[in-house]
Short mmCIF file of C-alpha atoms in Angstrom, two decimals:
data_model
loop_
_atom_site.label_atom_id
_atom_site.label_comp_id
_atom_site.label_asym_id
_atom_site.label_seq_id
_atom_site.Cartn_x
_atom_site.Cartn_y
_atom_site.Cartn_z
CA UNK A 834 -36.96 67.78 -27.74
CA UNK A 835 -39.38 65.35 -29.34
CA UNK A 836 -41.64 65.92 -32.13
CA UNK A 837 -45.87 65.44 -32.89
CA UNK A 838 -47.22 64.28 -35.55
CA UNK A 839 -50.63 64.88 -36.94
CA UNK A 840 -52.29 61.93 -34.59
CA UNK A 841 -49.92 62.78 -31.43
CA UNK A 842 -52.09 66.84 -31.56
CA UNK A 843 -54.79 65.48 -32.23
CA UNK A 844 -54.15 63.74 -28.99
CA UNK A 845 -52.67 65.90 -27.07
CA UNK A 846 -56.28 68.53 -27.96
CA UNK A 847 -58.46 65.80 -26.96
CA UNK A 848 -56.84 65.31 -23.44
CA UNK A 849 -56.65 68.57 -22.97
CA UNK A 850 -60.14 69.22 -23.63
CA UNK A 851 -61.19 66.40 -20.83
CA UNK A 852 -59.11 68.26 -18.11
CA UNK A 853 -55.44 67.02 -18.23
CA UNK A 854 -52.75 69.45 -17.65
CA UNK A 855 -50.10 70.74 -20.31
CA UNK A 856 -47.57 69.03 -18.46
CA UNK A 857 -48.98 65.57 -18.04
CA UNK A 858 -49.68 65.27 -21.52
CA UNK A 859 -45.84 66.18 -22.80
CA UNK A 860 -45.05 63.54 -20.63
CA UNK A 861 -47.20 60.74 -21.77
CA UNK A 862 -45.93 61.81 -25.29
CA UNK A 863 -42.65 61.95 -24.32
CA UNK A 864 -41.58 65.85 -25.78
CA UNK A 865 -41.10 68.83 -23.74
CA UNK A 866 -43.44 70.87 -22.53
CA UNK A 867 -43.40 74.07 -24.95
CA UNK A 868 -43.40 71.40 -27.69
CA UNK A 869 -46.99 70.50 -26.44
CA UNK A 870 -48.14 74.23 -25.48
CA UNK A 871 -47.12 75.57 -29.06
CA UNK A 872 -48.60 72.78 -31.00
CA UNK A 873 -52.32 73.29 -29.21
CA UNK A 874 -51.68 77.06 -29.88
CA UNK A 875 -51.37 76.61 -33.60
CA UNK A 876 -54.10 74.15 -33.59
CA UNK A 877 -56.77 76.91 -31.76
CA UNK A 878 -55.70 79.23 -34.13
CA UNK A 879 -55.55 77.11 -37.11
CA UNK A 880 -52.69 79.20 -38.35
CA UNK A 881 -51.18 76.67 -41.72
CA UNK A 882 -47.39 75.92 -41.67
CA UNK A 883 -45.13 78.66 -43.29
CA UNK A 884 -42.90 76.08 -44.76
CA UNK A 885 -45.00 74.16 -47.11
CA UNK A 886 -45.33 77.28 -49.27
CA UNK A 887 -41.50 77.28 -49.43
CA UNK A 888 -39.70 75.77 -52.70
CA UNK A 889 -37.71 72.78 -51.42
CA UNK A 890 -33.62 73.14 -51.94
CA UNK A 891 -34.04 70.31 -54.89
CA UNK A 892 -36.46 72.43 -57.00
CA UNK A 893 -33.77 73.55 -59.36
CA UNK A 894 -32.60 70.61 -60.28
CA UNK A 895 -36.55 68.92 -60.55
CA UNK A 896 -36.15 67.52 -63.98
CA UNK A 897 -32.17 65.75 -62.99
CA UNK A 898 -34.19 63.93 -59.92
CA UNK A 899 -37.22 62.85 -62.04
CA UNK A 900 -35.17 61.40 -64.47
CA UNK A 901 -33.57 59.42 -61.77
CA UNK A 902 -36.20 58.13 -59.90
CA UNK A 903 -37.53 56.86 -63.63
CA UNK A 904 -34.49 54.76 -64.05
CA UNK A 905 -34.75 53.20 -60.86
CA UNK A 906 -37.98 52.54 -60.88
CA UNK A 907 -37.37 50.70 -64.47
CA UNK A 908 -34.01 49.15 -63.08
CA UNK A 909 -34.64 44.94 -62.74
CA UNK A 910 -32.42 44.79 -59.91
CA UNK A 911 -31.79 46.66 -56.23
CA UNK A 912 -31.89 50.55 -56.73
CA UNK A 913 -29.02 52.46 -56.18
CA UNK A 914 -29.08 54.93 -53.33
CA UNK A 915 -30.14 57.99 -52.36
CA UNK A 916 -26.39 59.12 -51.46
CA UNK A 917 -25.47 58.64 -55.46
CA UNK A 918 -28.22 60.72 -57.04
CA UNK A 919 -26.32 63.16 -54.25
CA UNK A 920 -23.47 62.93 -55.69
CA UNK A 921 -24.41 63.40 -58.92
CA UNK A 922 -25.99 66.75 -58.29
CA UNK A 923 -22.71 68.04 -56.51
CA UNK A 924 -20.25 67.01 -59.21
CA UNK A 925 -22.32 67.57 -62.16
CA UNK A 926 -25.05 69.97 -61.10
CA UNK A 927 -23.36 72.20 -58.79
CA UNK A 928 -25.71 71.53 -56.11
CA UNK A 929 -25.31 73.31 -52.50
CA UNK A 930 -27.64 71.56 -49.83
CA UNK A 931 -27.65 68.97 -47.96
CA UNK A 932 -27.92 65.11 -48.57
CA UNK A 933 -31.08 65.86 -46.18
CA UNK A 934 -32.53 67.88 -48.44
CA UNK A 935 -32.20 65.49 -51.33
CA UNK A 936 -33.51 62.23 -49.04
CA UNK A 937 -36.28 64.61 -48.23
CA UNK A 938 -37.38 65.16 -51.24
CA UNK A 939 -36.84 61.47 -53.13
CA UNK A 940 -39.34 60.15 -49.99
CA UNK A 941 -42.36 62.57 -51.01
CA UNK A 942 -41.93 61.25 -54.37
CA UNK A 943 -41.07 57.58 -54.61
CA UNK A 944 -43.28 54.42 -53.06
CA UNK A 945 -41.87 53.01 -49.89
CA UNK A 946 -39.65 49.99 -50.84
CA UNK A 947 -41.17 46.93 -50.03
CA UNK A 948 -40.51 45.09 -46.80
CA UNK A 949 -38.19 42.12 -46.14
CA UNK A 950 -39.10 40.30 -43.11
CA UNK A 951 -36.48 38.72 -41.27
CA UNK A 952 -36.42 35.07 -40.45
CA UNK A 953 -36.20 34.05 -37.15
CA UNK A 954 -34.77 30.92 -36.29
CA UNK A 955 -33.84 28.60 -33.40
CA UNK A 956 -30.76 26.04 -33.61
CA UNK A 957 -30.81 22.57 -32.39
CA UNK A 958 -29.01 21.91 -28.85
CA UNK A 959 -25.05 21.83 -29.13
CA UNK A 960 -25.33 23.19 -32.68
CA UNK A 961 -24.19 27.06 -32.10
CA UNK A 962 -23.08 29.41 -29.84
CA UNK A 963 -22.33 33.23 -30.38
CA UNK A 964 -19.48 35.10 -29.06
CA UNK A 965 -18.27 39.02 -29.04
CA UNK A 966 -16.72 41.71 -26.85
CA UNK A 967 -18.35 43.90 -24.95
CA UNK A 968 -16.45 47.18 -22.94
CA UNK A 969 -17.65 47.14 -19.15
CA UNK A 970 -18.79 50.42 -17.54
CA UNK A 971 -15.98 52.04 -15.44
CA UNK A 972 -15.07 50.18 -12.36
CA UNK A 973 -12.91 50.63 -9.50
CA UNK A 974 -9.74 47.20 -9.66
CA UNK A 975 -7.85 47.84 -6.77
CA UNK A 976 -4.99 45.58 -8.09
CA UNK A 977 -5.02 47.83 -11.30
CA UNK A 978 -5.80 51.16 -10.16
CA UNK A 979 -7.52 53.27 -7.89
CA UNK A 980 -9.53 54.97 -10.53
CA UNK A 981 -12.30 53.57 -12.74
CA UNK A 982 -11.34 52.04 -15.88
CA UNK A 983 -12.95 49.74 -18.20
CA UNK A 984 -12.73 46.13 -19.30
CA UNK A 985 -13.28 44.11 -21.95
CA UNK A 986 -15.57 41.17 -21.70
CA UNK A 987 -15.68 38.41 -23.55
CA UNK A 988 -19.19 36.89 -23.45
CA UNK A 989 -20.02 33.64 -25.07
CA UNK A 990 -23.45 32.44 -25.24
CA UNK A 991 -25.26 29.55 -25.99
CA UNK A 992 -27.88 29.79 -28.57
CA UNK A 993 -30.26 27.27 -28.28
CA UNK A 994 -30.61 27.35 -24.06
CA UNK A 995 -29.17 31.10 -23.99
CA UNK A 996 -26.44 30.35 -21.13
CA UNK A 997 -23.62 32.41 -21.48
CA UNK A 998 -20.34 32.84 -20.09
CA UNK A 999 -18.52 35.78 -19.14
CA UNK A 1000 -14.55 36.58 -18.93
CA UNK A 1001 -12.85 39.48 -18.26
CA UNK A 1002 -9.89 40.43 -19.93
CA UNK A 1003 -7.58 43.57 -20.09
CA UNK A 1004 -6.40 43.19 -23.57
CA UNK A 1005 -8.10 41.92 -27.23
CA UNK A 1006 -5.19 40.28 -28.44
CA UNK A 1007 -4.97 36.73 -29.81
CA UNK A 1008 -3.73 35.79 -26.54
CA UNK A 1009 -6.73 36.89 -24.61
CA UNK A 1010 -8.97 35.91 -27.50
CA UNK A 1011 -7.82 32.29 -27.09
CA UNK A 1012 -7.51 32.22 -23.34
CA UNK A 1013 -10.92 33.56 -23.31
CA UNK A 1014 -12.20 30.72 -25.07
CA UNK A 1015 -10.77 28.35 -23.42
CA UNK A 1016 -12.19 29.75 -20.45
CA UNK A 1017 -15.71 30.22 -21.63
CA UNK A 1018 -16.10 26.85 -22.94
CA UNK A 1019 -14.61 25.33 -19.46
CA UNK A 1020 -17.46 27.29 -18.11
CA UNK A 1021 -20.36 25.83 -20.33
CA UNK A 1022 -19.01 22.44 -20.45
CA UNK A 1023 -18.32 21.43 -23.84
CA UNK A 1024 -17.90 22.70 -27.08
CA UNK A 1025 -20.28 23.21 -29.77
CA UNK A 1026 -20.46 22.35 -33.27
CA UNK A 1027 -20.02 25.62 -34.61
CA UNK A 1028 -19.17 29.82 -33.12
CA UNK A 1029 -20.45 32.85 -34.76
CA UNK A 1030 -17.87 35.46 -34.25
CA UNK A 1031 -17.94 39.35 -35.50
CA UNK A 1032 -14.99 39.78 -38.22
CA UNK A 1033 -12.49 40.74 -35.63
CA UNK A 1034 -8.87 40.81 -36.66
CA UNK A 1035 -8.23 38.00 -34.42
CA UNK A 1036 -10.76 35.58 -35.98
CA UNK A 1037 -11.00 36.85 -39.44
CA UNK A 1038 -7.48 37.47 -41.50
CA UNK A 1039 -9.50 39.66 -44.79
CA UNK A 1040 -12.94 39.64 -46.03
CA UNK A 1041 -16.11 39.49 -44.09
CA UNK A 1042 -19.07 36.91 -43.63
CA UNK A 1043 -19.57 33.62 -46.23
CA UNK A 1044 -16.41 35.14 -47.77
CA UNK A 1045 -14.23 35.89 -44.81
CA UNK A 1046 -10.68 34.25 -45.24
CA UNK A 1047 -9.74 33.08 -41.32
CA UNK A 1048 -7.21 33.75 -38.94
CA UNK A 1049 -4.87 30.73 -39.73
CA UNK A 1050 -4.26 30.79 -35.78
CA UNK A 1051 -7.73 31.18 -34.71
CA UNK A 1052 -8.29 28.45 -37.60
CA UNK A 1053 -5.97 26.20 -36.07
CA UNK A 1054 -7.21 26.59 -32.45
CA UNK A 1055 -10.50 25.47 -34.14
CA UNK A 1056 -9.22 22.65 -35.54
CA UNK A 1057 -7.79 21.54 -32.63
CA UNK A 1058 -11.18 21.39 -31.05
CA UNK A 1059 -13.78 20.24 -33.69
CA UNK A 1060 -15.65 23.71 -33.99
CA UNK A 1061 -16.68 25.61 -37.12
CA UNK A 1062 -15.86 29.04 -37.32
CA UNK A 1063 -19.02 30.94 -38.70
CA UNK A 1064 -18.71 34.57 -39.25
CA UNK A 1065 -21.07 37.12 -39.43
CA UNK A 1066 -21.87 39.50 -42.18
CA UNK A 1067 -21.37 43.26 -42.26
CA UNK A 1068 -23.29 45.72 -40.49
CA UNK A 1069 -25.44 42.62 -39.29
CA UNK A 1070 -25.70 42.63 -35.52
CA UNK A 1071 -28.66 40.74 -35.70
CA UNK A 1072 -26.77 37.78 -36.90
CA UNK A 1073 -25.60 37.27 -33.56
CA UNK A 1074 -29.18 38.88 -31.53
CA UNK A 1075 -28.12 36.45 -28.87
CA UNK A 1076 -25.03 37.63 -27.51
CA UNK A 1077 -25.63 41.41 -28.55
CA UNK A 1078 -29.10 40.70 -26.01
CA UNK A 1079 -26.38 39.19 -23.37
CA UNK A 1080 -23.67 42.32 -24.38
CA UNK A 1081 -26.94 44.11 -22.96
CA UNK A 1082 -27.21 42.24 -19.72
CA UNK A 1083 -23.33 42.64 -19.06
CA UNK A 1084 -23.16 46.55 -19.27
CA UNK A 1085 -26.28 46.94 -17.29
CA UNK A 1086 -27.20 43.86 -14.68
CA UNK A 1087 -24.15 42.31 -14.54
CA UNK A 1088 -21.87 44.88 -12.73
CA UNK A 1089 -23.05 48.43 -11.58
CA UNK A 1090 -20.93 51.55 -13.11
CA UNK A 1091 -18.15 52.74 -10.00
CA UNK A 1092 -18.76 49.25 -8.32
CA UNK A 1093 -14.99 48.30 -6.78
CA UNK A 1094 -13.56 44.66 -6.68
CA UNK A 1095 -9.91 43.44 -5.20
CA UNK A 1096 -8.83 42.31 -8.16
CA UNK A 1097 -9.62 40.44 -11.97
CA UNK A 1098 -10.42 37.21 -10.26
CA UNK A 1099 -12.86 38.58 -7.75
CA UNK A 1100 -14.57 40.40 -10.45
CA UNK A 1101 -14.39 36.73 -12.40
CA UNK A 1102 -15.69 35.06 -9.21
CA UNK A 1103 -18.48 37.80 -8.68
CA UNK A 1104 -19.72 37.39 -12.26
CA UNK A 1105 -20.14 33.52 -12.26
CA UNK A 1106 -22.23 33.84 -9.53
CA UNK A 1107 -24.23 36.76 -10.58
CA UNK A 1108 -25.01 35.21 -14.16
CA UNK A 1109 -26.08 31.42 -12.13
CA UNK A 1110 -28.31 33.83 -9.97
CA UNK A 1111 -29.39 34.81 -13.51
CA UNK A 1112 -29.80 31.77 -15.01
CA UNK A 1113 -31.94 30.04 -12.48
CA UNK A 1114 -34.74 33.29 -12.65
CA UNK A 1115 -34.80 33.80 -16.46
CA UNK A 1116 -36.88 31.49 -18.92
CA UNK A 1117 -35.24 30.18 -22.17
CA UNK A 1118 -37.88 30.95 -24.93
CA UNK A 1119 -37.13 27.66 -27.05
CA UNK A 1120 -37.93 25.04 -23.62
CA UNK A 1121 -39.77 27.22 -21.68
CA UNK A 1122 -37.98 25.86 -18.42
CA UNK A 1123 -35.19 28.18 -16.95
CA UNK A 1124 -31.95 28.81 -19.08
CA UNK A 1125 -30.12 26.96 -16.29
CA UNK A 1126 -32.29 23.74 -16.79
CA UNK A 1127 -31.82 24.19 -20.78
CA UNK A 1128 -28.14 24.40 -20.64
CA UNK A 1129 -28.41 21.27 -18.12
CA UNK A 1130 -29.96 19.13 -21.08
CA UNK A 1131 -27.65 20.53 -23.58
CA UNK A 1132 -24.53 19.92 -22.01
CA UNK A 1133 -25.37 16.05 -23.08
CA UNK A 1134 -24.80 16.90 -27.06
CA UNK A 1135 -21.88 19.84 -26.42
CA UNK A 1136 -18.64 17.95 -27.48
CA UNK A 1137 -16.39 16.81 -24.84
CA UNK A 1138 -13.58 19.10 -23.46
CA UNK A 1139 -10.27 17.64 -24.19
CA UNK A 1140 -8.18 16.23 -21.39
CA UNK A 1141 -5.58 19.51 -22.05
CA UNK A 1142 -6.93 22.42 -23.54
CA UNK A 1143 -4.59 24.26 -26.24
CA UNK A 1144 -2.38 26.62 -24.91
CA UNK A 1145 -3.16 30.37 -26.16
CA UNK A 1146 -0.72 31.74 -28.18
CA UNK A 1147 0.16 34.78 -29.78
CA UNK A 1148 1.92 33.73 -32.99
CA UNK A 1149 1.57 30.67 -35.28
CA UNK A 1150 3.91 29.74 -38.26
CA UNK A 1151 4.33 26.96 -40.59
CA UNK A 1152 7.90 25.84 -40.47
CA UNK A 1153 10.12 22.85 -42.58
CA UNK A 1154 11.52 20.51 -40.67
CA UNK A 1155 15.45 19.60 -41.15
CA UNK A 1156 17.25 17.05 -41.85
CA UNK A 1157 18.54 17.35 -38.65
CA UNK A 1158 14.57 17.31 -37.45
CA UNK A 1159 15.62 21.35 -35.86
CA UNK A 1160 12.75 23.67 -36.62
CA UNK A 1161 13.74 27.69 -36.41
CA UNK A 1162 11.30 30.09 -34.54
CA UNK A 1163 12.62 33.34 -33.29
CA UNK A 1164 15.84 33.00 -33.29
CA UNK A 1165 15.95 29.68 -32.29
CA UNK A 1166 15.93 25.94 -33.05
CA UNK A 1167 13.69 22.95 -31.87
CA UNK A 1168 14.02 19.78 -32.08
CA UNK A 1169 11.19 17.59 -33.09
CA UNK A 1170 10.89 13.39 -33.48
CA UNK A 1171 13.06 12.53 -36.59
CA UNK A 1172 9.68 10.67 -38.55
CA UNK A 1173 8.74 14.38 -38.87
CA UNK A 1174 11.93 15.37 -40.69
CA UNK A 1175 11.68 16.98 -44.50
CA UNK A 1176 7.53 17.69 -43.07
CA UNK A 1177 5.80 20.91 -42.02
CA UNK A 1178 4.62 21.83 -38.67
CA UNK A 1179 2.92 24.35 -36.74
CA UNK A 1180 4.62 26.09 -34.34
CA UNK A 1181 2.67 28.27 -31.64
CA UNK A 1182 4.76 31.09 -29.52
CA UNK A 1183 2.43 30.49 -26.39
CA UNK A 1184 2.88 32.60 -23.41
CA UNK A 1185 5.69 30.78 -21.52
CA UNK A 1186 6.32 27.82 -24.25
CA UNK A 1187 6.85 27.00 -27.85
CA UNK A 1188 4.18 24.07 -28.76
CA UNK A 1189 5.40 22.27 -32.23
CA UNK A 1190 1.74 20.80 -33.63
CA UNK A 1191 1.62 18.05 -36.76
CA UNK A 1192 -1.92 17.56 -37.66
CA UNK A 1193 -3.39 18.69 -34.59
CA UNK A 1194 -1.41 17.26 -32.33
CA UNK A 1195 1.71 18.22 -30.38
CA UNK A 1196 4.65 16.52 -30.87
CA UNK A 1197 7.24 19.07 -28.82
CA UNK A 1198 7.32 21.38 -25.71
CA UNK A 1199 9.97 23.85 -25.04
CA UNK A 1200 10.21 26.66 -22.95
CA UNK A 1201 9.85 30.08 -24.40
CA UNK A 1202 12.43 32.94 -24.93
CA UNK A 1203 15.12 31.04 -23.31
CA UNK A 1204 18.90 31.85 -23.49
CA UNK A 1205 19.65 29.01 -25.44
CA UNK A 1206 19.63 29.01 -29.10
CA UNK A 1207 19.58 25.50 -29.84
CA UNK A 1208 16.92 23.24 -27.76
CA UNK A 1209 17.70 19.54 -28.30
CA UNK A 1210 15.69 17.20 -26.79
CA UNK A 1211 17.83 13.47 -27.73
CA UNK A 1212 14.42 11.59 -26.92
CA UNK A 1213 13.71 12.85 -30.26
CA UNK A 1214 16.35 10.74 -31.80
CA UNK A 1215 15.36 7.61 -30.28
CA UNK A 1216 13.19 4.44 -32.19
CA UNK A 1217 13.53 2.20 -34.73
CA UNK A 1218 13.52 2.68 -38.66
CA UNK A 1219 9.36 2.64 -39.33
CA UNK A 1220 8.32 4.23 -43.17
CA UNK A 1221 10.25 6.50 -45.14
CA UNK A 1222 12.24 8.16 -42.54
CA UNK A 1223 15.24 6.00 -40.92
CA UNK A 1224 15.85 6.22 -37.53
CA UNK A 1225 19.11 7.60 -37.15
CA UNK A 1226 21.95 6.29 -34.96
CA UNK A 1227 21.91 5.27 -31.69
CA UNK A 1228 24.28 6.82 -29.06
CA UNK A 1229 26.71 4.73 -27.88
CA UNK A 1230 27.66 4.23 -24.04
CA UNK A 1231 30.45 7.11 -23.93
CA UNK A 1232 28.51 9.42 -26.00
CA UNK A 1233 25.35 8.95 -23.58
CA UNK A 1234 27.80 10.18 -21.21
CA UNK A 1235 29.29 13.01 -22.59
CA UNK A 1236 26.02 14.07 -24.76
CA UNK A 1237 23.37 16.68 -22.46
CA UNK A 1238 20.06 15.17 -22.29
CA UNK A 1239 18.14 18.20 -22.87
CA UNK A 1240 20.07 20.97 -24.07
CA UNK A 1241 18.85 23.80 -22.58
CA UNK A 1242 18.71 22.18 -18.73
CA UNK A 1243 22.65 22.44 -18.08
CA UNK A 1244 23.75 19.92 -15.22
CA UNK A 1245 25.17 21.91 -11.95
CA UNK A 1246 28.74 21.68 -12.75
CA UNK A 1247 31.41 21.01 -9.59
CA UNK A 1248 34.79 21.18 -9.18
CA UNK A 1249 36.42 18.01 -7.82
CA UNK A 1250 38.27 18.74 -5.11
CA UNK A 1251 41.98 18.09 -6.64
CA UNK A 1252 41.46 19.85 -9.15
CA UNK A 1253 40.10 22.93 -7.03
CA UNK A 1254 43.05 22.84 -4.91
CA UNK A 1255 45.76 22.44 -8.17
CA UNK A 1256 43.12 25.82 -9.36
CA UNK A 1257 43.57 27.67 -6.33
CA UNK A 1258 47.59 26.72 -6.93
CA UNK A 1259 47.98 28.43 -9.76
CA UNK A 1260 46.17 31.16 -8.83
CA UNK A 1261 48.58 32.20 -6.00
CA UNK A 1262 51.53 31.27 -8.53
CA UNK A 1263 50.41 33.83 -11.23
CA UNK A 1264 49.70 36.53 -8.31
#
């Protein structure tokens, strides 16, 4: 139930005076009914209020409050709260009402605080995009379930055309947040110069904002690509108003609440085409044109895609390399090229390989979680002596023989057959 103020009865007497029903008139001013009916009551019988001859819950403590609201008002800098003078009365005044009570009564007796406007601005093309996640109403996955569930997406949009990209994930892990880049970007066609991201624990490692100290994976991953990681501050949604306004469009035009897809990659498919059927109606308030023919003419300054996009992974470490150029990761050891022994490297734990990265780039590939517990790769081994690290010594013809290529792809081993039949000998002599 909604409530009048002074203008909103004077209103609702004046409308009901040139004919209009009781009920038309709570709904042009949005209350109920009785709300409407009891107001114009009062108002014929110009009964006063009963509660402004009431002592507020503060009046005790008048003198504690006054006092307060002097030193604020003298104070050079930002006043404290309302929730501290609060405080102050519970702990030290024995006070019994309500932090209500107390706002309440600081607002009939201090100035409104002057306003801050808010700038509003409008990046350059290619400088900034905005991503976040945003939890779909229930649908129907037949591949996942026959009941309705939610998902998470992860929307991505661009801020100076306002083209976004949407991916659907069923997890918010570093693996999904990754993939889901990757997959976005693909989508819009390059990569801008910088992302504004919420301080999620997968982009932002402790703090918040100017301040925030990053994800060294999610830092890396950046890195990689040439972007800027730009987080937002606290309790400011409005830092990224672009993709909260597209968070909108996903939980309410995107996909319908109980609407039932095949699987992930239909919904995907589904989505794409729904947000190009978008694109092409809605008008991009920078150009004027459609958001489909902005983002057409800012693909041209978005930074080229890579030929191979990073792998997502899950877990990054810094690791010394040996002098027998092994890293250890899990359990395990990699080889990397011997100019990188006695140096530090990255090492991802992707989702079916272990990437080794110096500098941003990758120097080794192995496969992940093997049996193996030593993965030697002797290409590693191989070149000539070239700065401080000498090349160490080349395998001979026998040992190129005897030595496995890659150790954790064992050769299919036969039997000749002599020595199968001398085998099978023996067999029947110890039986």
């Amino acid at each position: 139930m909604g409530r009048l103020g002074p203008e909103a009865i004077v209103c609702a007497r004046v409308l009901q005076e040139r004919g209009r029903s009781v009920r038309s008139i709570a709904a042009d001013l949005g209350v109920d009914e009785s709300t409407v009916r009891y107001r114009l009551l009062r108002l014929r019988a110009q009964s006063p209020d009963g509660r402004r001859g009431k002592a507020e819950a503060c009046h005790a403590h008048d003198a504690v409050i006054e006092l307060w609201m002097r030193q604020q008002a003298a104070a050079p800098g930002r006043p404290e709260g309302v929730r501290v003078l609060y405080d102050l009365l519970v702990c030290e005044h024995g006070f019994t009402g309500t932090y209500k009570s107390v706002l309440r009564y600081v607002r009939r007796r201090m100035p409104a605080p002057p306003m801050r406007p808010v700038r509003r601005v409008e990046t350059r093309p290619g400088v900034q995009a905005q991503v976040d996640w945003v939890q779909s109403r229930p649908l129907i996955i037949e591949e996942l379930s026959d009941r309705p569930m939610r998902l998470q997406a992860f929307v991505m949009t661009l801020s100076h055309s306002r083209m976004w990209a949407v991916v659907w994930s069923i997890r918010q892990d570093l693996l999904a947040w990754l993939e889901c880049h990757n997959r976005a970007l693909t989508w819009l066609g390059g990569v801008p110069a910088s992302i504004r991201i919420d301080n999620l624990k997968t982009g932002v490692a402790q703090g918040a904002g100017a301040w925030a100290v990053l994800h060294p994976g999610y830092a890396s991953y950046a890195r990689q690509l040439g972007f800027i990681i730009d987080p937002c501050r606290v309790r400011m949604p409005q830092d990224k108003g672009k993709v909260e306004r597209r968070g909108h469009d996903v939980k309410h035009l995107l996909v319908r609440e109980g609407e039932r897809f095949a699987s992930v990659a239909a919904l995907q498919t589904a989505s794409g085409q729904r947000i190009d059927e978008h694109a092409h109606r809605l008008i991009c308030p920078v150009t004027g044109s459609t958001i489909h023919a902005a983002w057409q003419a800012e693909q041209a300054v978005l930074a080229p895609l890579p030929m191979t996009l990073p792998q997502p992974f899950d877990v990054q470490v810094h690791r010394r390399v040996g002098r027998d150029s092994l890293v250890a990761f899990e359990g395990r050891q990699y080889s990397v090229p011997y100019g990188h022994a006695g140096g530090f490297v990255e090492v991802r734990g992707c989702a079916g390989t272990v990437e080794i990265y110096r500098r941003g780039d990758r120097i080794a590939c192995f496969p992940r979680h093997t049996a193996c517990r030593l993965l030697v790769d002797q290409s590693h081994y191989d070149g000539v002596s070239d700065g401080p690290v000498i090349a160490p010594a080349p395998l001979g013809r026998l040992a190129r023989r005897l030595v496995l290529p890659r150790s954790w792809e064992l050769p299919q081993i036969t039997a000749p057959a002599v020595g199968l039949e001398r085998y099978q000998r023996a067999v029947e002599a110890l039986s």
